[in-house]
Short mmCIF file of C-alpha atoms in Angstrom, two decimals:
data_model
loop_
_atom_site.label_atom_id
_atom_site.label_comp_id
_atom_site.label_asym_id
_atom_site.label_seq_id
_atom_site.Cartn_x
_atom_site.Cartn_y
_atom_site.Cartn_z
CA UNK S 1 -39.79 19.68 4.75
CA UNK S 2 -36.59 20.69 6.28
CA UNK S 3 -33.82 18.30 5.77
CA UNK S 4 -32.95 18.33 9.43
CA UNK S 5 -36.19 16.55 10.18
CA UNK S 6 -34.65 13.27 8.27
CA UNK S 7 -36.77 13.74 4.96
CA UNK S 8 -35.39 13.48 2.01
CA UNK S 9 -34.08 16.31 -0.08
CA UNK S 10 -35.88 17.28 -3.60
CA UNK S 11 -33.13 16.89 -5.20
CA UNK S 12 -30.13 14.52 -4.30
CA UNK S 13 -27.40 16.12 -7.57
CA UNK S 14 -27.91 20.01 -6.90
CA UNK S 15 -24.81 21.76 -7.27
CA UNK S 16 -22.14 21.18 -10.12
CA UNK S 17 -20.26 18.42 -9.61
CA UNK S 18 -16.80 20.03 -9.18
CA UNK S 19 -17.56 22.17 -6.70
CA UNK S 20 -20.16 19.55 -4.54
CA UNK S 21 -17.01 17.43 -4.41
CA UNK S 22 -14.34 19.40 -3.72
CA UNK S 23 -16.26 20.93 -0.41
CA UNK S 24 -16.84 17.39 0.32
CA UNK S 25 -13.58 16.47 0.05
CA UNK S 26 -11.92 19.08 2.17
CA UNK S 27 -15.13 18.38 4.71
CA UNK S 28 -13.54 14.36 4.41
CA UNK S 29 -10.52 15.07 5.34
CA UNK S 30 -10.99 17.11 8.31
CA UNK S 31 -13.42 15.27 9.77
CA UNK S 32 -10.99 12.04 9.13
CA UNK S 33 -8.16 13.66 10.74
CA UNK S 34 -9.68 15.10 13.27
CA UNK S 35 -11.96 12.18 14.69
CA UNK S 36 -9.53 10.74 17.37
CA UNK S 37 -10.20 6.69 16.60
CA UNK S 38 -8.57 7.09 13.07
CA UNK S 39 -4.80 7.36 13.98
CA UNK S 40 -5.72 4.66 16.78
CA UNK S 41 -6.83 2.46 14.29
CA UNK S 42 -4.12 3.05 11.54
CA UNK S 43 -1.61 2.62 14.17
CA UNK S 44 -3.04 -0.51 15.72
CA UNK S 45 -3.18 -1.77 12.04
CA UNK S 46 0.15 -1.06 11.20
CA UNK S 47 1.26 -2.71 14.51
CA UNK S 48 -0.66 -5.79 14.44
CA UNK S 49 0.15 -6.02 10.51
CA UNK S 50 3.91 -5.92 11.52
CA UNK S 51 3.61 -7.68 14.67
CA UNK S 52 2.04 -10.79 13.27
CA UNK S 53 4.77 -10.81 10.59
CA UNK S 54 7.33 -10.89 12.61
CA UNK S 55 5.91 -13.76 15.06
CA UNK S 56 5.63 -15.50 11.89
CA UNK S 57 9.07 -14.87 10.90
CA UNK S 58 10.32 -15.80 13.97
CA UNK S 59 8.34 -19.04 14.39
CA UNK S 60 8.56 -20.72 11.13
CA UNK S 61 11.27 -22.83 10.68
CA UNK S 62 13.19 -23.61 6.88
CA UNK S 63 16.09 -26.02 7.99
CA UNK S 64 16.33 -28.06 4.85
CA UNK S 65 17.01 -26.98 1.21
CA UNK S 66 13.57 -26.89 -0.76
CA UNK S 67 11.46 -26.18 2.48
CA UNK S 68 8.69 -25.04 -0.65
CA UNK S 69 7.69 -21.97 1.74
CA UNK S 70 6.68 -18.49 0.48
CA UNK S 71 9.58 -15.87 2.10
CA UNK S 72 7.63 -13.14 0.85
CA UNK S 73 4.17 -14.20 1.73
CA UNK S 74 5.38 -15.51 5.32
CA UNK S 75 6.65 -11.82 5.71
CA UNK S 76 3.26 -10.08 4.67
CA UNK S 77 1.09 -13.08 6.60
CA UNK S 78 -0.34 -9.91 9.31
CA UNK S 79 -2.05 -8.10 6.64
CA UNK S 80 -4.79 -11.00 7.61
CA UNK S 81 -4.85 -9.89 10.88
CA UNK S 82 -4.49 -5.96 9.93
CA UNK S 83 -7.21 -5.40 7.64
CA UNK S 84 -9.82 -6.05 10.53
CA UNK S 85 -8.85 -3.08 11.40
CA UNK S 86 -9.21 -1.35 8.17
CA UNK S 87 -12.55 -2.76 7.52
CA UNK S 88 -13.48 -1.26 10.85
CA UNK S 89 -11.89 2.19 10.10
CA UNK S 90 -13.78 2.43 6.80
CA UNK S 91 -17.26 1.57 8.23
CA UNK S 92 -17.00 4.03 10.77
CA UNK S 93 -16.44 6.63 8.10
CA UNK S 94 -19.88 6.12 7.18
CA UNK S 95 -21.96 4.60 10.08
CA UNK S 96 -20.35 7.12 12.52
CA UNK S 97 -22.12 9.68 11.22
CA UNK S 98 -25.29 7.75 10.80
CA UNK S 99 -24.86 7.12 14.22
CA UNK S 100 -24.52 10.85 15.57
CA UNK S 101 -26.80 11.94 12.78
CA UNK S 102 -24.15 14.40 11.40
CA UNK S 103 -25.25 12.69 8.11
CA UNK S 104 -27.87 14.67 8.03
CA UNK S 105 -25.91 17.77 8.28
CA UNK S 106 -22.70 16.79 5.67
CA UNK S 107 -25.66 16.17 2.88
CA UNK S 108 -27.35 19.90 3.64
CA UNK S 109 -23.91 20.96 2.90
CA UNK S 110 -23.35 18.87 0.00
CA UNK S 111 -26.73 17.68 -1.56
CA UNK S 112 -25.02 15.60 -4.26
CA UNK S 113 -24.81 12.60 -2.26
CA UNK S 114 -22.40 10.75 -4.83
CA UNK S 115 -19.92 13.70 -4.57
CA UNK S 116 -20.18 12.63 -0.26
CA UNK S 117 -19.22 8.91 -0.90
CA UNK S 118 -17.02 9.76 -3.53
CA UNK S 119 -14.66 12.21 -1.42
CA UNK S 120 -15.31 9.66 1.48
CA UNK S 121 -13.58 6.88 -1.02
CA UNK S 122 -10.96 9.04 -1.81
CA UNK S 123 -9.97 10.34 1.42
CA UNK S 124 -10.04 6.73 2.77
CA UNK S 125 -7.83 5.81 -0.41
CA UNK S 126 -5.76 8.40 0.48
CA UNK S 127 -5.13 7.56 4.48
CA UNK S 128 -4.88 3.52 3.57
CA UNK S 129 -2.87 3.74 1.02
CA UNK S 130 -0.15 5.64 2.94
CA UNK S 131 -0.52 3.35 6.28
CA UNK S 132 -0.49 0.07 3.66
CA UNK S 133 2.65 0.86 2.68
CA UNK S 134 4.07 1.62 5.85
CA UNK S 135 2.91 -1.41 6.83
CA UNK S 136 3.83 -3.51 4.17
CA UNK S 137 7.27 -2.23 3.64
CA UNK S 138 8.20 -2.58 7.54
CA UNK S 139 6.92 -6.05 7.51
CA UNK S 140 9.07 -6.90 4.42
CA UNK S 141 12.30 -5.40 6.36
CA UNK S 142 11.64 -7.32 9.12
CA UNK S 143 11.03 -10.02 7.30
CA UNK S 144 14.84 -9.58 5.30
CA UNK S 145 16.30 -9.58 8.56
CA UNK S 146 14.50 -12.22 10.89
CA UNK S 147 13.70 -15.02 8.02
CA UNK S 148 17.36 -15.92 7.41
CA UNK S 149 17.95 -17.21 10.75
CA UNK S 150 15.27 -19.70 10.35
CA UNK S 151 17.23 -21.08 7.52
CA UNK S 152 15.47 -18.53 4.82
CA UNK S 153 18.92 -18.27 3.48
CA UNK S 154 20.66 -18.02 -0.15
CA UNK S 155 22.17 -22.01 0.81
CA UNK S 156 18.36 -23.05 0.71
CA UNK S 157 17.37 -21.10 -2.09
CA UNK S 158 16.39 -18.09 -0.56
CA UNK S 159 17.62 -14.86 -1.91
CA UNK S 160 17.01 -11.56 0.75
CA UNK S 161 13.94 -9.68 0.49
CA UNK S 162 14.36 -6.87 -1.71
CA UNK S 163 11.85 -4.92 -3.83
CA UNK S 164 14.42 -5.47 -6.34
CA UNK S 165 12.89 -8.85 -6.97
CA UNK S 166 9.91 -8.33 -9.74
CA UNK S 167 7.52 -10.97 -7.98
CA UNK S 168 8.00 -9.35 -4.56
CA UNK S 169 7.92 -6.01 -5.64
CA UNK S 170 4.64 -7.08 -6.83
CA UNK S 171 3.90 -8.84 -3.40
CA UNK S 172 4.24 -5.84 -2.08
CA UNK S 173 2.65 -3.37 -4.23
CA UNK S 174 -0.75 -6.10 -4.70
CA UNK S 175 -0.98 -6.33 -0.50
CA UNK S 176 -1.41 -2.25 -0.33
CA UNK S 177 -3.94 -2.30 -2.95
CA UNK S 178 -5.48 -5.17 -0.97
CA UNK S 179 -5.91 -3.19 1.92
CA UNK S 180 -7.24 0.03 -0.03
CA UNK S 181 -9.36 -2.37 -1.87
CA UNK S 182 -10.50 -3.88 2.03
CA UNK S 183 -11.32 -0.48 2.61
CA UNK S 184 -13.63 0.08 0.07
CA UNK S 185 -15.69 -3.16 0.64
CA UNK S 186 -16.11 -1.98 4.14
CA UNK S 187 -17.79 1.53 2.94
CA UNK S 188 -19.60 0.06 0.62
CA UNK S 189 -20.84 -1.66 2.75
CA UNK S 190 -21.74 0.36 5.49
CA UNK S 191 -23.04 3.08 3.34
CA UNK S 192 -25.62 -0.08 2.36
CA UNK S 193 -26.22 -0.99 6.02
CA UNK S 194 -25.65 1.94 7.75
CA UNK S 195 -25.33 0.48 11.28
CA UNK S 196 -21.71 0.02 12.50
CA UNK S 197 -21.95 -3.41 14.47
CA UNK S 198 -24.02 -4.80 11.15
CA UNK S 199 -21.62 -3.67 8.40
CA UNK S 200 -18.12 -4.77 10.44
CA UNK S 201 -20.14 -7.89 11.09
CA UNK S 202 -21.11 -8.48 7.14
CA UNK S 203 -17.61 -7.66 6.28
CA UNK S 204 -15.39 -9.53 9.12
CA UNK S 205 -17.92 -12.20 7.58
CA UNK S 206 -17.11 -12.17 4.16
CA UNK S 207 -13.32 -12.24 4.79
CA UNK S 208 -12.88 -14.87 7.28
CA UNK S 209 -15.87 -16.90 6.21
CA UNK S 210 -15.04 -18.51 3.21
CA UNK S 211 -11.97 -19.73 4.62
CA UNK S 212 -13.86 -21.91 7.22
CA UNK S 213 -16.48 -23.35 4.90
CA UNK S 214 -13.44 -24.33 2.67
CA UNK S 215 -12.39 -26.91 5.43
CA UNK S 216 -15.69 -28.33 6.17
CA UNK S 217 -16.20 -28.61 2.66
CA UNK S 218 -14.34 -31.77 1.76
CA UNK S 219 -14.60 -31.61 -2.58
CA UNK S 220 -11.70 -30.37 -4.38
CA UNK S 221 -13.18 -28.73 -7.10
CA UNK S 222 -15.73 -27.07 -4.69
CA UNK S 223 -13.14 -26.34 -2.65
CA UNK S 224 -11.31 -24.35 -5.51
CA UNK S 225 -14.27 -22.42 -6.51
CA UNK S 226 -14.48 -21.41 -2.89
CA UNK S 227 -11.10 -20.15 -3.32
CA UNK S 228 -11.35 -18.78 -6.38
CA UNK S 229 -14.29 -16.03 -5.22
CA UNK S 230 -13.27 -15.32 -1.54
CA UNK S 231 -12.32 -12.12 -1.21
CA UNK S 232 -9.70 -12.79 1.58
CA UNK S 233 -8.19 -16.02 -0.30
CA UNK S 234 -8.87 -14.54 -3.90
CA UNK S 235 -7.18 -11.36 -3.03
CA UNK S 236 -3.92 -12.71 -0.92
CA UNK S 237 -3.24 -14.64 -4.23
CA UNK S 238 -1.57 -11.23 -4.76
CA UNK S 239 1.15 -12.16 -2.38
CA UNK S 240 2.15 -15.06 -3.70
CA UNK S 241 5.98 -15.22 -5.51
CA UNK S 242 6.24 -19.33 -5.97
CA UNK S 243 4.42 -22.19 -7.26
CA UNK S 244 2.48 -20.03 -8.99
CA UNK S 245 0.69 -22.90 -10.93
CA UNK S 246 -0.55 -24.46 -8.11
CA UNK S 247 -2.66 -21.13 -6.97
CA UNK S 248 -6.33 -21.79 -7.76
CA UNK S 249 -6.22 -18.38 -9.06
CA UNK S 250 -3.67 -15.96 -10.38
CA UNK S 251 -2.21 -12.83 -8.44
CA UNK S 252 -3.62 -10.11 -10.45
CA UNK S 253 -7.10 -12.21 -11.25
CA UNK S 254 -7.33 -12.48 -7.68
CA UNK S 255 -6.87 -8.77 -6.64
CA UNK S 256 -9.30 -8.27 -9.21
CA UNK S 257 -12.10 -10.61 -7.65
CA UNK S 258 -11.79 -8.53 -4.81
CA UNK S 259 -11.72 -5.29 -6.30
CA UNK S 260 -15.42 -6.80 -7.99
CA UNK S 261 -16.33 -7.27 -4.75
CA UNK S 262 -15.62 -3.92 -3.36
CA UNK S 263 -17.12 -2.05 -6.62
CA UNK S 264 -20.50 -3.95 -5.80
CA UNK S 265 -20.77 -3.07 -2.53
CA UNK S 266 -19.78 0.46 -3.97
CA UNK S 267 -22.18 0.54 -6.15
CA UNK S 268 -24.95 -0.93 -4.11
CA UNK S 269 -24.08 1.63 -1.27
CA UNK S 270 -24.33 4.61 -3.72
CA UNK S 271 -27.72 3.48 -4.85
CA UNK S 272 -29.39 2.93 -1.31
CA UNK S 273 -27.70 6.18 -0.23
CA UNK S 274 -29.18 7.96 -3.05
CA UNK S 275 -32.56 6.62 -2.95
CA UNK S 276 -33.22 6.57 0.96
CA UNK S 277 -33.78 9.51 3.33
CA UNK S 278 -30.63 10.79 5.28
#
């Protein structure tokens, strides 16, 4: 039965690998940069990302010496506002096509359906990774600039933001693998779903979720597990550059919690899409 009419293929690995994923990456990328809501959404990330930063910067207030504020992770607070958008860019790299059923014709060019979701990944790596930093980095200069009028200043212990600094190089560096890593959750995800409005709802969910339970949740040690596998809290650990002890969980542990869930949703994604007709 012809592939067109939404029946499965015989065979789902035809093709040697190297050459099923290099037409599926070049296939990626031009559909990527040619669909008109990606640079939309990559802009509107990068703005909100650096727009919420700033209001941040601008509104928070360190007057007295020992405030115990975070410079860096005050400067970098929009990426929890940004990667909304990012979750939504990398579902509709997958459920767009569901949608339009131009699934159906990407897998009769490339039957190896892993070779699809793996040039999907890495095109989407690709295109975050260079927005991330743009956003990260813009948020940190702003940041350097706006945060010592607020009393963010060398007389209150606050040295300038500068990459310079090993923990906020790492700040910085840990929040654009966040937002690959965000990325990759969301098509996993939606390669497991398939509809758009389902997958941005199941990941919107597990980011902003946890957080809420957390407060209605009124045990300590609960609330610390909680913390400890919430994607969103687990992986802005990353961010942190003081009181280090006092984190429930450490920077790289928690970017790794995240990047565990990502890999499942990966890896549940790749198995549906491999064992269910187009």
């Amino acid at each position: 039965m012809s592939l067109l009419s939404g029946a499965r293929p015989t065979s789902t690995t035809d093709g040697a690998w190297p050459e099923d994923f290099g037409r599926a990456l070049r296939a990626e990328w031009t559909k990527l940069r040619t669909a008109g809501e990606t640079g939309r959404l990559l802009l509107l990330s990068l703005a909100l990302t650096v727009a919420v930063g700033c209001g941040t910067a601008k509104a928070v207030k360190c007057p007295d010496a020992g405030c115990g504020l975070d410079a860096v992770k005050l400067a970098l607070t929009g990426l929890t506002v940004g990667q909304a958008v990012i979750a939504v860019l990398a579902v509709l790299t997958v459920s767009g096509e569901y949608g339009t059923g131009m699934i159906r014709t990407t897998l009769m060019a490339v039957p190896n359906r892993i070779a699809v979701l793996a040039a999907k990944a890495t095109i989407l790596t690709a295109v975050v990774l260079v927005s991330g930093t743009a956003a990260v980095l813009t948020s940190l200069l702003a940041g350097r600039y706006m945060l010592p009028g607020n009393g963010f200043t060398e007389a209150h212990g606050y040295a300038p933001l500068t990459l310079a600094d090993g923990p906020t190089l790492r700040a910085a560096v840990g929040s654009v693998l966040y937002l690959v890593l965000i990325a990759l959750l969301g098509l996993g995800v939606a390669t497991a779903v398939r509809d758009a409005a389902s997958a941005v709802g199941i990941v919107l969910g597990l980011l902003y979720l946890f957080p809420v339970v957390m407060r209605v949740v009124s045990d300590p040690e609960w609330q610390r597990h909680l913390q400890q596998i919430s994607p969103m809290t687990a992986g802005l650990a990353i961010q942190s550059t003081v009181h280090l002890h006092e984190l429930p969980i450490g920077p790289w542990a928690g970017l790794g919690v995240l990047a565990m869930w990502a890999a499942v949703a990966l890896l549940v994604g790749s198995l549906l899409l491999r064992r269910r007709d187009a």
